[in-house]
Coordinates of C-alpha atoms and ligand atoms in Angstrom, one line a residue:
M28 CA -4.0 51.3 -25.6
K29 CA -7.1 53.2 -24.5
I30 CA -10.4 54.2 -25.9
K31 CA -10.3 57.6 -27.3
A32 CA -14.1 58.7 -28.1
Q33 CA -17.2 57.1 -28.8
P34 CA -20.1 59.4 -30.4
S35 CA -22.9 59.9 -29.0
G36 CA -26.4 59.1 -30.4
G37 CA -26.4 55.3 -29.7
S38 CA -23.7 54.4 -32.3
R39 CA -21.2 51.8 -31.8
E40 CA -18.3 53.5 -33.4
K41 CA -15.0 52.7 -31.1
I42 CA -12.2 54.2 -31.4
F43 CA -8.4 52.9 -30.5
Q44 CA -5.2 53.9 -29.7
C45 CA -2.5 51.3 -30.9
I46 CA 1.2 51.6 -31.7
P47 CA 1.7 52.5 -35.3
V48 CA 3.9 49.9 -37.5
G49 CA 3.0 50.2 -41.0
A50 CA 1.6 53.7 -42.4
G51 CA -1.4 53.9 -44.7
V52 CA -5.2 53.7 -44.6
A53 CA -7.0 50.6 -44.7
I54 CA -11.0 50.5 -44.9
G55 CA -12.2 46.7 -44.7
T56 CA -14.2 43.9 -43.0
I57 CA -12.7 42.4 -40.0
Y58 CA -11.7 38.7 -40.1
R59 CA -10.7 37.2 -36.8
H60 CA -7.9 34.8 -36.8
D61 CA -7.0 32.8 -33.5
S62 CA -4.1 31.4 -34.2
R63 CA -3.5 30.1 -30.4
A64 CA -7.0 28.6 -30.6
V65 CA -6.7 24.9 -29.2
I66 CA -7.6 22.5 -31.5
Q67 CA -10.6 20.3 -30.8
V68 CA -10.0 16.8 -31.3
R69 CA -11.8 13.7 -30.1
E70 CA -9.9 11.5 -27.7
R71 CA -10.4 7.5 -28.7
R72 CA -9.3 4.7 -26.9
I73 CA -7.6 2.0 -29.6
P74 CA -6.5 -1.9 -29.5
V75 CA -3.0 -3.2 -28.5
T76 CA -3.5 -4.4 -32.6
K77 CA -4.2 -0.8 -33.7
V78 CA -1.0 0.7 -32.0
R79 CA 1.2 0.2 -34.9
T80 CA -1.0 1.5 -37.5
E81 CA -1.4 5.1 -35.3
Q82 CA 2.1 5.6 -35.1
H83 CA 2.7 4.8 -38.6
R84 CA 0.1 7.7 -39.5
V85 CA 1.8 10.1 -37.2
L86 CA 5.2 9.3 -39.3
E87 CA 3.4 9.9 -42.7
A88 CA 1.8 12.8 -41.3
A89 CA 4.8 14.6 -40.2
A90 CA 6.4 13.8 -43.6
E91 CA 3.5 15.5 -45.5
A92 CA 3.3 18.5 -42.8
V93 CA 7.1 19.0 -43.4
G94 CA 6.4 18.8 -47.4
R95 CA 3.4 21.4 -47.0
I96 CA 5.6 23.8 -45.0
G97 CA 8.3 23.2 -47.6
T98 CA 5.9 24.7 -50.0
L99 CA 5.3 27.4 -47.7
Q100 CA 9.1 28.2 -47.7
T101 CA 9.3 28.5 -51.3
Q102 CA 6.2 31.0 -51.1
A103 CA 8.4 33.2 -48.2
R104 CA 11.4 33.1 -50.5
R105 CA 9.5 34.9 -53.4
M106 CA 9.2 37.6 -50.8
T107 CA 11.8 39.9 -50.9
G108 CA 13.3 42.0 -48.0
P109 CA 13.3 40.8 -44.0
A110 CA 10.2 39.7 -44.5
G111 CA 11.2 36.6 -46.7
E112 CA 14.3 35.9 -44.5
E113 CA 12.2 36.0 -41.1
L114 CA 9.8 33.3 -42.4
G115 CA 12.1 31.2 -44.0
Y116 CA 13.9 31.0 -40.2
I117 CA 11.0 30.0 -38.6
L118 CA 9.3 27.8 -40.8
E119 CA 12.4 25.9 -40.6
A120 CA 12.6 25.6 -37.1
Y121 CA 8.8 24.3 -37.7
Q122 CA 10.5 21.7 -40.0
Q123 CA 12.9 20.7 -37.4
M124 CA 10.2 20.2 -35.0
L125 CA 8.5 18.1 -36.9
G126 CA 11.2 15.7 -38.3
G127 CA 11.9 12.6 -36.1
S128 CA 12.1 15.1 -33.3
R129 CA 11.3 14.9 -29.8
L130 CA 7.7 15.4 -30.6
V131 CA 7.0 12.7 -33.1
R132 CA 9.0 10.2 -30.8
G133 CA 6.6 11.8 -27.8
V134 CA 3.6 11.2 -29.7
Q135 CA 4.4 7.7 -30.7
K136 CA 5.4 6.8 -27.3
R137 CA 1.9 8.2 -25.9
I138 CA 0.3 6.0 -28.6
A139 CA 1.7 2.9 -27.2
E140 CA 1.5 3.8 -23.6
E141 CA -1.9 5.5 -23.1
R142 CA -3.5 3.4 -26.2
I143 CA -5.1 6.6 -27.9
N144 CA -5.6 7.8 -31.4
A145 CA -3.0 9.6 -33.0
E146 CA -4.8 13.3 -33.1
A147 CA -5.3 13.1 -29.3
A148 CA -1.7 11.8 -28.7
V149 CA -0.2 15.1 -31.1
M150 CA -2.7 17.4 -28.7
K151 CA -1.8 15.9 -25.5
E152 CA 2.2 16.4 -26.6
I153 CA 1.8 19.7 -27.8
G154 CA 0.0 20.9 -24.7
L155 CA 3.0 19.4 -22.5
M156 CA 5.7 21.1 -24.7
A157 CA 3.7 24.7 -24.6
E158 CA 3.2 24.6 -21.2
A159 CA 6.9 24.1 -20.5
F160 CA 7.6 27.3 -23.2
A161 CA 5.0 29.0 -21.6
A162 CA 6.7 28.7 -18.2
M163 CA 10.3 29.9 -19.4
S164 CA 11.1 33.4 -17.7
D165 CA 12.9 34.6 -21.0
P166 CA 9.7 36.1 -22.9
Y167 CA 10.9 35.3 -26.2
L168 CA 11.0 31.5 -25.3
A169 CA 7.8 31.8 -24.0
A170 CA 6.4 33.3 -27.0
R171 CA 7.7 30.7 -29.2
M172 CA 4.3 28.8 -27.4
A173 CA 2.4 30.2 -30.2
D174 CA 5.1 28.2 -32.9
I175 CA 4.5 25.0 -31.1
R176 CA 0.8 25.4 -31.7
E177 CA 1.2 26.2 -34.7
V178 CA 3.1 22.9 -35.7
G179 CA 0.5 20.9 -33.6
R180 CA -2.3 22.1 -35.7
R181 CA -0.4 21.3 -39.0
L182 CA 0.3 17.7 -37.8
V183 CA -3.6 17.2 -36.8
E184 CA -4.4 18.7 -40.3
S185 CA -2.3 16.3 -42.0
L186 CA -3.8 13.3 -40.1
G187 CA -7.0 14.3 -41.8
K188 CA -8.6 16.8 -39.5
E189 CA -10.0 19.7 -41.1
V190 CA -8.4 22.3 -39.4
E191 CA -10.0 25.9 -39.1
G192 CA -7.9 29.0 -39.4
D193 CA -6.2 29.7 -42.4
F194 CA -6.5 32.2 -44.9
D195 CA -8.8 30.3 -47.5
N196 CA -11.8 32.4 -47.1
L197 CA -11.3 35.9 -46.8
P198 CA -13.6 38.6 -47.7
A199 CA -12.4 41.1 -49.9
H200 CA -10.6 44.0 -48.2
A201 CA -10.0 41.8 -45.0
V202 CA -8.5 43.5 -42.1
I203 CA -6.7 40.6 -40.3
V204 CA -7.6 40.6 -36.6
A205 CA -5.0 38.4 -34.6
D206 CA -3.5 38.0 -31.6
E207 CA 0.0 37.8 -33.4
L208 CA 0.8 36.6 -37.0
T209 CA 3.0 33.6 -37.3
P210 CA 5.2 33.2 -40.1
A211 CA 3.4 30.6 -41.7
D212 CA 0.1 32.6 -41.6
T213 CA 2.0 35.4 -43.5
A214 CA 2.8 33.3 -46.0
L215 CA -0.5 32.4 -46.8
L216 CA -1.9 35.7 -46.9
D217 CA -2.6 36.9 -50.3
P218 CA -2.2 40.3 -50.1
R219 CA -4.5 41.3 -52.8
R220 CA -7.3 40.3 -50.7
V221 CA -5.9 41.8 -47.3
S222 CA -6.2 45.3 -46.7
G223 CA -4.7 46.0 -43.2
L224 CA -3.0 44.0 -40.1
V225 CA -4.2 44.3 -36.6
T226 CA -2.4 42.2 -33.7
I227 CA -3.2 41.9 -29.9
L228 CA 0.5 41.5 -29.4
G229 CA 3.7 42.6 -30.5
G230 CA 6.3 46.0 -30.2
V231 CA 7.6 48.2 -33.0
E232 CA 9.9 45.5 -34.0
S233 CA 7.5 42.3 -33.9
H234 CA 7.2 39.6 -37.0
T235 CA 4.0 41.6 -37.9
A236 CA 5.5 44.8 -37.9
I237 CA 8.7 43.7 -39.9
V238 CA 6.2 41.4 -42.5
A239 CA 3.6 44.6 -42.6
R240 CA 6.4 47.3 -43.6
S241 CA 7.5 45.2 -46.2
L242 CA 4.3 44.3 -47.6
G243 CA 3.8 47.9 -47.5
L244 CA 0.2 47.3 -45.5
P245 CA -1.3 49.1 -43.1
A246 CA -0.3 47.7 -39.6
V247 CA -0.9 48.7 -35.9
V248 CA 0.0 46.3 -33.2
A249 CA -0.4 46.2 -29.2
A250 CA -4.4 46.3 -29.7
A251 CA -5.4 44.3 -26.8
D252 CA -8.4 46.4 -25.7
L253 CA -10.1 46.1 -29.1
L254 CA -10.6 42.1 -29.2
D255 CA -14.3 42.6 -27.0
D256 CA -15.6 44.9 -29.9
A257 CA -14.0 43.5 -33.1
D258 CA -16.4 41.1 -34.1
N259 CA -15.9 39.4 -37.4
G260 CA -17.5 41.0 -40.4
L261 CA -17.9 44.8 -38.9
T262 CA -16.3 47.6 -40.9
I263 CA -12.9 48.6 -39.4
I264 CA -10.5 51.5 -40.3
V265 CA -6.8 50.9 -39.5
D266 CA -4.7 54.3 -39.7
G267 CA -1.3 53.0 -39.5
G268 CA 0.2 55.6 -39.3
A269 CA -1.2 57.1 -36.4
G270 CA -2.2 54.0 -34.9
I271 CA -5.2 54.2 -34.7
V272 CA -8.5 51.6 -35.1
I273 CA -11.8 52.6 -35.7
V274 CA -14.6 49.9 -35.1
D275 CA -17.7 50.0 -36.5
P276 CA -17.4 53.5 -37.8
V277 CA -20.2 56.0 -38.5
A278 CA -20.8 57.3 -42.0
A279 CA -19.1 60.6 -41.3
T280 CA -16.1 58.9 -40.2
L281 CA -16.1 56.5 -42.9
A282 CA -16.1 59.5 -45.5
R283 CA -13.3 61.7 -43.5
Y284 CA -11.1 58.3 -43.7
R285 CA -11.6 57.6 -47.4
R286 CA -10.6 60.9 -48.0
K287 CA -7.4 60.3 -46.0
R288 CA -6.9 56.9 -48.0
A289 CA -7.4 58.8 -51.5
G290 CA -4.8 61.4 -50.4
F291 CA -2.1 58.6 -49.1
A292 CA -2.5 56.5 -52.3
K293 CA -2.0 60.1 -54.4
S294 CA 1.1 60.9 -52.1
Q295 CA 2.9 57.7 -52.9
Q296 CA 1.8 58.4 -56.7
S297 CA 3.8 61.9 -56.3
L298 CA 6.5 60.4 -54.2
K299 CA 7.4 58.1 -56.9
K300 CA 8.1 61.2 -59.7
L301 CA 10.6 62.0 -56.9
R302 CA 13.1 59.3 -57.6
A303 CA 15.5 60.9 -59.7
V304 CA 15.3 64.2 -58.0
P305 CA 18.7 65.1 -55.7
A306 CA 17.6 65.7 -52.2
V307 CA 18.6 69.4 -51.6
T308 CA 17.2 72.0 -48.7
R309 CA 15.4 75.2 -50.0
D310 CA 18.6 76.9 -49.1
G311 CA 21.1 74.7 -51.3
C312 CA 22.2 72.1 -48.6
R313 CA 22.6 68.4 -50.4
I314 CA 21.9 65.4 -48.5
G315 CA 23.0 62.3 -49.0
L316 CA 20.5 59.7 -48.8
Q317 CA 21.3 55.7 -48.9
A318 CA 19.2 52.5 -48.0
N319 CA 19.2 49.9 -45.4
I320 CA 19.6 46.4 -46.8
E321 CA 19.1 42.6 -45.3
L322 CA 19.6 41.0 -48.3
P323 CA 21.4 41.3 -51.6
A324 CA 17.7 41.1 -53.3
D325 CA 16.8 44.4 -51.4
V326 CA 19.1 46.3 -54.2
D327 CA 16.1 46.6 -56.6
A328 CA 14.0 48.3 -54.2
A329 CA 17.0 50.4 -53.1
L330 CA 17.8 51.4 -56.6
A331 CA 13.9 51.7 -57.5
A332 CA 13.8 54.4 -54.4
G333 CA 16.5 56.4 -55.7
A334 CA 19.2 55.3 -53.0
E335 CA 22.5 56.7 -53.9
G336 CA 24.3 54.3 -52.4
V337 CA 24.0 51.6 -49.4
G338 CA 24.6 53.2 -45.8
L339 CA 23.8 49.9 -44.1
F340 CA 24.1 46.3 -45.0
R341 CA 23.0 44.2 -42.3
S342 CA 25.2 41.2 -43.2
E343 CA 23.8 38.6 -40.9
F344 CA 22.1 37.4 -43.8
M345 CA 24.5 35.2 -44.7
F346 CA 24.2 33.1 -41.5
M347 CA 20.9 32.6 -41.5
N348 CA 18.7 29.4 -42.1
R349 CA 21.8 27.1 -42.3
D350 CA 23.8 25.0 -40.0
D351 CA 27.2 25.4 -41.5
L352 CA 29.1 28.7 -41.7
P353 CA 29.6 30.4 -44.9
G354 CA 33.2 30.6 -46.3
E355 CA 35.3 33.7 -47.4
E356 CA 34.5 32.7 -51.0
E357 CA 30.8 32.4 -50.5
Q358 CA 30.7 35.8 -48.5
F359 CA 32.7 37.4 -51.2
A360 CA 30.4 36.3 -54.0
E361 CA 27.2 37.8 -52.1
I362 CA 29.0 41.0 -51.4
C363 CA 30.1 41.5 -54.6
K364 CA 26.6 40.9 -55.9
V365 CA 25.5 43.8 -54.3
V366 CA 28.5 45.9 -55.0
K367 CA 28.3 45.2 -58.6
Q368 CA 24.7 45.8 -58.8
M369 CA 24.9 49.4 -57.0
N370 CA 27.4 50.1 -59.8
G371 CA 29.5 52.7 -58.4
R372 CA 27.5 53.9 -55.5
P373 CA 29.3 53.0 -52.3
V374 CA 28.0 50.1 -50.1
T375 CA 28.7 50.1 -46.5
I376 CA 29.3 46.9 -45.1
R377 CA 28.5 46.1 -41.4
T378 CA 30.3 43.5 -39.8
L379 CA 28.3 40.3 -38.3
D380 CA 26.1 41.9 -35.5
V381 CA 24.8 39.0 -33.4
G382 CA 24.6 37.8 -29.8
A383 CA 23.7 34.7 -27.8
D384 CA 19.5 35.7 -28.7
K385 CA 20.4 36.2 -32.5
L386 CA 22.0 33.5 -34.5
G387 CA 23.5 32.0 -30.9
D388 CA 22.9 28.4 -31.8
V389 CA 24.5 28.8 -35.0
F390 CA 27.6 29.6 -33.3
G391 CA 27.1 27.2 -30.6
M392 CA 26.8 30.0 -27.7
K393 CA 25.2 30.1 -24.7
P394 CA 22.8 32.7 -23.9
G395 CA 24.8 34.9 -21.0
P396 CA 22.6 36.4 -18.1
N397 CA 21.6 39.6 -20.3
P398 CA 22.0 39.1 -23.8
A399 CA 21.4 42.6 -24.9
L400 CA 24.6 43.5 -22.9
G401 CA 27.0 40.4 -23.3
L402 CA 29.0 39.0 -26.2
R403 CA 27.7 40.5 -29.1
A404 CA 28.4 42.5 -32.4
I405 CA 31.8 43.5 -32.6
R406 CA 32.9 42.0 -29.1
F407 CA 31.5 38.6 -30.6
S408 CA 33.8 39.2 -33.8
L409 CA 37.0 40.1 -31.7
S410 CA 36.3 36.7 -29.9
R411 CA 36.2 34.5 -33.0
R412 CA 38.9 36.1 -34.7
K413 CA 39.0 33.5 -37.9
L414 CA 35.1 34.4 -38.3
M415 CA 36.2 38.0 -38.2
L416 CA 39.1 37.8 -40.2
I417 CA 37.3 35.5 -43.2
Q418 CA 34.8 38.3 -43.4
L419 CA 37.5 40.9 -43.7
S420 CA 39.0 39.3 -46.3
A421 CA 35.8 38.7 -48.0
I422 CA 34.9 42.6 -48.0
L423 CA 38.2 43.8 -48.9
R424 CA 38.3 41.7 -51.9
A425 CA 35.0 42.7 -52.8
S426 CA 36.4 46.5 -52.5
A427 CA 38.2 46.0 -55.8
F428 CA 34.6 45.8 -57.7
G429 CA 33.3 49.3 -56.3
P430 CA 33.1 51.8 -53.0
V431 CA 32.8 49.8 -50.0
R432 CA 32.8 51.0 -46.7
I433 CA 33.5 48.6 -43.5
L434 CA 31.2 49.5 -40.5
L435 CA 31.7 47.8 -36.8
P436 CA 28.5 47.5 -34.8
M437 CA 28.4 48.1 -31.1
V438 CA 31.8 49.8 -30.8
C439 CA 32.0 50.9 -27.3
I440 CA 35.9 51.4 -26.8
V441 CA 38.9 52.9 -28.5
D442 CA 40.6 49.6 -28.7
E443 CA 37.9 47.9 -30.4
V444 CA 38.4 50.0 -33.5
R445 CA 42.2 49.9 -33.2
E446 CA 42.3 46.2 -33.1
V447 CA 40.2 45.7 -35.9
R448 CA 42.3 48.3 -37.9
R449 CA 45.8 46.3 -36.9
M450 CA 43.8 43.1 -38.2
M451 CA 42.8 45.1 -41.6
N452 CA 46.2 46.1 -42.2
R453 CA 47.7 42.4 -41.7
L454 CA 45.4 41.2 -44.1
I455 CA 45.8 43.9 -46.6
A456 CA 49.4 43.2 -46.6
Q457 CA 49.0 39.6 -47.4
L458 CA 46.4 40.2 -50.0
K459 CA 49.0 42.5 -51.4
R460 CA 51.4 39.6 -51.2
R461 CA 49.6 36.9 -52.8
R462 CA 48.9 39.6 -55.5
V463 CA 45.0 39.7 -54.6
K464 CA 43.1 43.0 -56.1
I465 CA 41.6 45.6 -53.3
A466 CA 40.5 49.0 -53.3
D467 CA 43.6 51.7 -53.5
P468 CA 43.0 53.4 -51.0
P469 CA 41.6 50.3 -48.7
P470 CA 38.1 50.9 -47.8
P471 CA 37.3 53.3 -44.9
L472 CA 36.8 51.7 -41.4
G473 CA 33.5 53.2 -39.5
I474 CA 31.9 52.7 -36.5
M475 CA 28.4 52.5 -35.6
I476 CA 27.1 54.7 -32.4
E477 CA 24.6 52.7 -30.7
I478 CA 26.1 52.4 -27.2
P479 CA 25.6 55.7 -25.1
G480 CA 28.9 55.3 -23.8
A481 CA 30.3 55.5 -27.2
A482 CA 28.0 58.6 -28.1
L483 CA 29.9 60.3 -24.8
A484 CA 33.3 59.3 -26.0
A485 CA 32.4 60.4 -29.7
D486 CA 35.7 62.5 -29.6
A487 CA 38.0 59.8 -29.0
L488 CA 36.4 57.5 -31.2
A489 CA 36.4 59.8 -34.1
A490 CA 40.1 60.4 -33.9
E491 CA 40.3 56.1 -34.5
S492 CA 37.6 56.0 -36.8
D493 CA 36.8 57.0 -40.6
F494 CA 33.2 57.4 -40.4
F495 CA 30.1 57.4 -38.0
A496 CA 26.7 55.7 -38.7
I497 CA 24.8 56.3 -35.9
G498 CA 22.2 53.8 -34.8
T499 CA 19.5 55.4 -33.3
N500 CA 17.6 52.0 -32.8
D501 CA 20.0 50.4 -30.2
L502 CA 21.0 53.8 -28.7
T503 CA 17.3 54.6 -27.9
Q504 CA 17.4 50.7 -26.2
Y505 CA 20.3 51.7 -24.3
T506 CA 19.6 55.0 -23.2
L507 CA 16.4 54.4 -22.1
A508 CA 16.5 51.1 -20.7
I509 CA 13.6 49.9 -22.9
D510 CA 13.8 46.5 -24.8
R511 CA 12.9 47.6 -28.3
S512 CA 11.0 44.6 -29.1
D513 CA 9.1 44.5 -25.8
D514 CA 5.3 45.6 -26.1
Q515 CA 5.1 46.0 -22.8
V516 CA 7.5 48.9 -22.3
A517 CA 6.9 50.0 -26.0
Y518 CA 5.4 53.3 -24.9
L519 CA 8.4 54.5 -22.9
Y520 CA 10.8 53.7 -26.4
N521 CA 11.2 57.2 -27.7
P522 CA 13.9 58.5 -29.9
L523 CA 12.9 62.0 -28.8
H524 CA 13.8 61.7 -25.6
P525 CA 16.3 64.5 -25.0
A526 CA 18.8 62.3 -23.5
V527 CA 19.0 60.4 -27.0
L528 CA 18.6 64.0 -28.8
R529 CA 21.7 65.2 -26.7
L530 CA 23.6 61.9 -27.7
I531 CA 22.7 62.1 -31.2
Q532 CA 23.9 65.6 -31.2
F533 CA 26.9 65.1 -29.6
S534 CA 28.3 62.5 -31.7
A535 CA 27.2 64.1 -34.8
E536 CA 29.4 67.4 -33.5
A537 CA 32.5 65.0 -32.5
G538 CA 32.6 63.3 -35.8
L539 CA 31.8 66.3 -38.1
A540 CA 34.8 68.9 -36.0
A541 CA 36.9 65.6 -36.6
G542 CA 36.2 66.0 -40.2
I543 CA 34.7 62.5 -40.7
P544 CA 31.4 61.8 -42.6
V545 CA 28.4 61.4 -39.9
S546 CA 25.3 59.4 -41.1
V547 CA 22.3 58.3 -39.7
C548 CA 21.1 54.6 -40.0
G549 CA 18.4 53.9 -37.4
E550 CA 14.5 54.0 -38.2
M551 CA 15.2 57.6 -36.9
A552 CA 16.2 58.1 -40.3
G553 CA 13.5 56.9 -41.9
D554 CA 10.9 59.0 -40.1
D555 CA 10.4 62.3 -42.2
R556 CA 9.1 63.7 -39.1
M557 CA 12.7 63.6 -37.5
T558 CA 14.5 65.2 -40.4
P559 CA 14.5 68.6 -39.7
I560 CA 16.2 67.7 -36.1
L561 CA 18.7 65.2 -37.8
L562 CA 19.6 68.0 -40.2
G563 CA 19.5 70.8 -37.7
F564 CA 22.6 68.8 -36.2
G565 CA 24.4 69.2 -39.3
I566 CA 23.8 65.7 -40.6
T567 CA 24.1 65.4 -44.1
E568 CA 23.6 61.5 -44.8
L569 CA 20.6 59.4 -43.8
S570 CA 20.3 55.7 -44.6
M571 CA 17.0 54.3 -44.3
S572 CA 14.4 51.5 -45.5
P573 CA 14.2 52.2 -49.4
N574 CA 10.5 52.3 -48.4
S575 CA 10.7 55.5 -46.3
L576 CA 13.3 57.3 -48.9
P577 CA 11.0 59.4 -51.1
R578 CA 8.9 60.7 -47.9
V579 CA 12.2 61.9 -46.4
K580 CA 13.5 63.4 -49.9
K581 CA 10.0 65.5 -50.2
R582 CA 10.6 66.9 -46.5
I583 CA 14.3 67.9 -47.4
L584 CA 12.8 69.8 -50.5
A585 CA 10.6 71.7 -48.5
L586 CA 12.8 72.8 -45.8
S587 CA 14.9 75.2 -45.4
L588 CA 18.1 75.2 -42.6
A589 CA 18.3 78.5 -41.8
A590 CA 15.0 79.2 -41.0
I591 CA 14.8 76.0 -38.8
S592 CA 18.2 76.5 -37.0
G593 CA 16.7 78.5 -34.3
R594 CA 14.2 75.8 -33.4
V595 CA 16.6 73.0 -33.4
R596 CA 18.9 74.9 -30.7
R597 CA 15.9 75.5 -28.3
I598 CA 14.9 71.5 -29.0
T599 CA 18.5 70.6 -27.9
T600 CA 17.9 72.5 -24.7
E601 CA 14.4 71.4 -24.1
S602 CA 14.0 68.7 -21.2
D603 CA 10.4 67.9 -21.8
P604 CA 10.0 65.3 -24.4
I605 CA 6.2 66.8 -24.9
Q606 CA 7.8 70.3 -25.6
V607 CA 10.2 68.6 -27.9
Q608 CA 7.3 67.0 -29.7
A609 CA 5.6 70.0 -30.1
I610 CA 8.7 71.9 -31.4
L611 CA 9.2 69.2 -34.0
D612 CA 5.5 69.8 -35.1
D613 CA 6.1 72.9 -35.9
L614 CA 9.3 72.2 -37.7
C615 CA 7.6 69.6 -39.8
Q616 CA 4.7 73.0 -40.8
P617 CA 5.3 73.9 -44.6
G618 CA 6.7 77.3 -45.4
Ligands
PEP8 C1 20.2 50.7 -34.9 O1 21.0 50.0 -33.9 O2 19.9 51.8 -34.7 C2 20.7 49.8 -36.5 C3 20.6 50.7 -37.2 O3 21.1 48.7 -36.1 P1 20.0 47.2 -35.8 O4 18.6 47.9 -36.3 O5 20.6 46.5 -37.0 O6 20.3 46.9 -34.8
MG9 MG1 22.0 48.3 -33.9

């Protein structure tokens, strides 16, 4: 991030470029929140006769903290979309850290051995655990240090010491500036008082980013350079679409951004009116717009946005926040709920997309040397055939209640598709023998194109698959060797890189030549600036987060494919990402 400009005349206005994660303009008052702040407690020696009492206080405080986190979980459950799910998952980890765990035992031992008060023993123990986490080479685990501090804060708070830092005294229109927002922080936020979020850490896929998008708040991440200038109480502007933050703006800047904010609010209103309008280009090409969902509860948002189906149902939610695995009946019931609610619109269910880094502990997996390249997604499912058969059976049975498609994640070779088809055919025969109702013909079996090798072998894969869904998030990550959640290399994460575009074009053409439907369901599908290029590649189905759908539809209504085809061809021969961007900007001009 850099300071882009500083007006003359002694003004303190400072402008920063950060990573945009939540569209919209916020103008408000800075509220600094330091979730990493070290809690200050006084250490006291205690007589041996007091050891038992102090140990008992710790047990009571831990029970109270667990109860308070339970209240936060209830709040989290009320949030729709991935934010609630993400919060629930981590709050549960907090509870586990507090419940009769190594932490509580360690604190009690310290009280007895060092004869110190409970508060001081908690802080010492937390410090030790945080140090151990910080020393881990895995950046995800190292980042859990913030979670451990948060647990310590809650425990000390329950011991009776007032701890500052929660969001009780937010000014109106607060813009929260934090190193990072923990899930517990987020559950405590009153969205009516918060206008925007700025965090120092985090990439496009961080907690803050997911939460901001689903709360609809303007937000940016990776704002480290702003720390010295962002004093509490100063006015701040967050342009979450452009990734611009302005601290202490001059009057002219304020006026400009007030206009931009009003324009954004007006366009949101007018977008709502497009709900029932079909997405047709000016020269008559009909585009199918579907929704990506993570939870059955997201179906409401999908329908409200006018989605014509579910283009990607990430099935992982069924396996989260629990110690056991969901059986076939439970999976069938959850999938059926969505299929019935979509009321005849197609639902594309993706089989489990997990690896050692995601839900690995639920399946007792040991992380391999590089989880992103290891036993994950379809590779994992084929290594746990029973699990896969249960999931396939649940989906097949749900197909009796509405149109369903089965989507396989991270397919790399044709054998993976063939193997799943064999499993599916055997299952279909069994279900029919048992007179269990399934769709006739059975659901189409499609694959995600998200590995560069799969994109380059798309012609061979198309011969085995009933449809393609291009996952541009992983396709970009694997093509450019950029971890999609790492803020340190986020500046290189660019789906407009010519290599990524060529892979999308090649796989789209291979799918269409084989006569199978091709959709895009990565974040690129929900970015209306990318719409002309995807349509120019011949793609006529896009699936995205429901929030993005009206904006993409608006772009489609203004486009003429005949008028852009020459420029799209130029994009595909361009090798400089900056030139690609320039042509794309031109494509997005009205007229
Ligand atoms: C993708 O990789 O583009 C995709 C849609 O899948 P996910 O984001 O769930 O990995
Ligand atoms: Mg993916």
